[in-house]
Short mmCIF file of C-alpha atoms in Angstrom, two decimals:
data_model
loop_
_atom_site.label_atom_id
_atom_site.label_comp_id
_atom_site.label_asym_id
_atom_site.label_seq_id
_atom_site.Cartn_x
_atom_site.Cartn_y
_atom_site.Cartn_z
CA GLY A 1 85.69 188.94 158.80
CA GLY A 2 86.44 192.09 160.36
CA PRO A 3 86.14 195.40 159.05
CA HIS A 4 89.45 194.31 156.97
CA SER A 5 87.46 191.50 154.77
CA SER A 6 84.73 194.58 154.53
CA ARG A 7 87.20 196.99 153.09
CA MET A 8 88.66 193.91 150.94
CA GLN A 9 85.90 192.74 149.59
CA ARG A 10 84.41 196.24 148.60
CA ASP A 11 88.26 196.58 147.14
CA ASP A 12 87.45 193.34 145.14
CA VAL A 13 83.70 194.62 143.72
CA ASP A 14 85.77 198.03 142.48
CA ARG A 15 88.23 196.25 140.72
CA LEU A 16 85.67 194.15 139.55
CA VAL A 17 83.57 196.63 138.06
CA ASN A 18 86.80 198.98 136.91
CA SER A 19 87.38 195.94 134.36
CA TYR A 20 83.87 195.83 133.32
CA ARG A 21 83.33 199.42 132.37
CA LYS A 22 86.78 199.44 130.91
CA GLU A 23 85.71 196.45 128.88
CA LYS A 24 82.49 198.01 127.84
CA ASP A 25 84.52 201.17 127.16
CA GLU A 26 86.35 199.07 124.68
CA GLU A 27 83.37 197.52 123.47
CA ASP A 28 81.89 200.88 122.48
CA ALA A 29 84.66 202.06 120.85
CA ASP A 30 84.85 199.43 118.55
CA SER A 31 81.54 199.48 117.48
CA ASP A 32 80.62 203.51 117.61
CA ASP A 33 77.38 203.16 116.10
CA GLU A 34 78.15 203.50 112.28
CA LEU A 35 76.26 203.34 109.29
CA TYR A 36 78.11 200.89 108.03
CA SER A 37 81.01 198.74 108.76
CA TRP A 38 82.96 196.35 106.16
CA ASN A 39 83.45 193.48 108.97
CA LYS A 40 79.85 192.26 109.07
CA PRO A 41 77.42 191.70 106.95
CA PHE A 42 75.43 194.48 105.12
CA VAL A 43 71.83 193.93 106.78
CA GLU A 44 73.07 194.82 110.29
CA TRP A 45 74.05 197.75 108.73
CA GLY A 46 72.30 201.34 110.00
CA LEU A 47 72.13 202.47 107.11
CA PHE A 48 70.33 199.28 105.79
CA ASN A 49 67.59 199.70 108.33
CA MET A 50 66.99 203.07 107.83
CA ILE A 51 66.46 202.19 105.06
CA VAL A 52 64.24 199.48 105.42
CA GLY A 53 62.68 201.23 107.93
CA CYS A 54 61.78 204.55 105.37
CA ILE A 55 60.24 202.05 103.07
CA ILE A 56 58.12 200.69 105.99
CA SER A 57 57.02 203.93 106.25
CA ALA A 58 56.21 204.61 102.93
CA ASN A 59 54.64 201.57 102.32
CA ALA A 60 52.77 202.84 105.41
CA ILE A 61 51.62 206.03 104.04
CA THR A 62 50.66 204.74 101.23
CA ILE A 63 47.84 201.96 102.60
CA GLY A 64 46.67 205.40 104.46
CA LEU A 65 46.13 207.45 101.13
CA GLU A 66 44.93 203.73 99.39
CA ILE A 67 42.19 202.97 101.87
CA ASP A 68 41.18 207.36 101.47
CA VAL A 69 41.10 207.07 97.62
CA ARG A 70 38.86 203.44 97.86
CA SER A 71 36.43 204.94 100.84
CA GLY A 72 34.34 206.97 97.99
CA GLY A 73 33.48 203.59 97.16
CA LYS A 74 34.84 203.70 93.73
CA GLU A 75 37.50 201.27 92.09
CA ALA A 76 41.24 202.30 93.20
CA PRO A 77 43.91 202.50 90.09
CA VAL A 78 45.75 200.38 88.88
CA VAL A 79 48.86 202.38 90.34
CA TRP A 80 47.67 201.29 93.97
CA TYR A 81 48.23 197.61 92.77
CA ILE A 82 51.76 198.34 91.27
CA LEU A 83 52.31 200.02 94.54
CA GLU A 84 52.03 197.00 96.42
CA MET A 85 53.55 194.78 94.80
CA VAL A 86 56.67 197.03 94.39
CA PHE A 87 56.21 196.72 98.30
CA CYS A 88 55.77 193.40 98.10
CA PHE A 89 58.80 192.51 96.17
CA LEU A 90 60.76 194.91 98.49
CA PHE A 91 60.01 193.40 101.78
CA LEU A 92 60.73 189.84 99.71
CA VAL A 93 64.24 190.34 98.72
CA GLU A 94 64.86 191.77 102.33
CA ILE A 95 63.73 189.00 104.32
CA TYR A 96 65.31 186.96 101.34
CA PHE A 97 69.05 188.71 102.55
CA ARG A 98 68.28 188.72 106.35
CA LEU A 99 68.02 184.62 106.02
CA TYR A 100 70.60 184.20 104.00
CA PHE A 101 73.21 186.22 105.81
CA HIS A 102 71.52 185.06 109.70
#
C-alpha cells in the first residue's frame, strides 16, 4: 500500500471512532444519571443506593458510638441492641430485594 491506503485506513478508523462516540452519546442521553427510572427495578435506582449508603453510614456511626460507650467497661444500654437489630433487619430487606430483582 501506497500513501492512499494509509489515508483510507485513517478514514476507516475515524469513521469507527465517530460511530462509537455517537452510540455512546445516545446511551448517555438515555441514562441521564437519574435518581430513579421507571423502566428498571428500584434496587438499581440511584436514590435507592444513596439511601442504602446513608443507612450504612449511620450503622458505622452507631457502631463507633457503641464502642465508645462500652470503653468504660460498663454494659451498653439496651438501645444499642435494638439499633443493631434495626440495622440487621434493614440490611436483610435490602439483600432480599437485590436478590429478588436480580
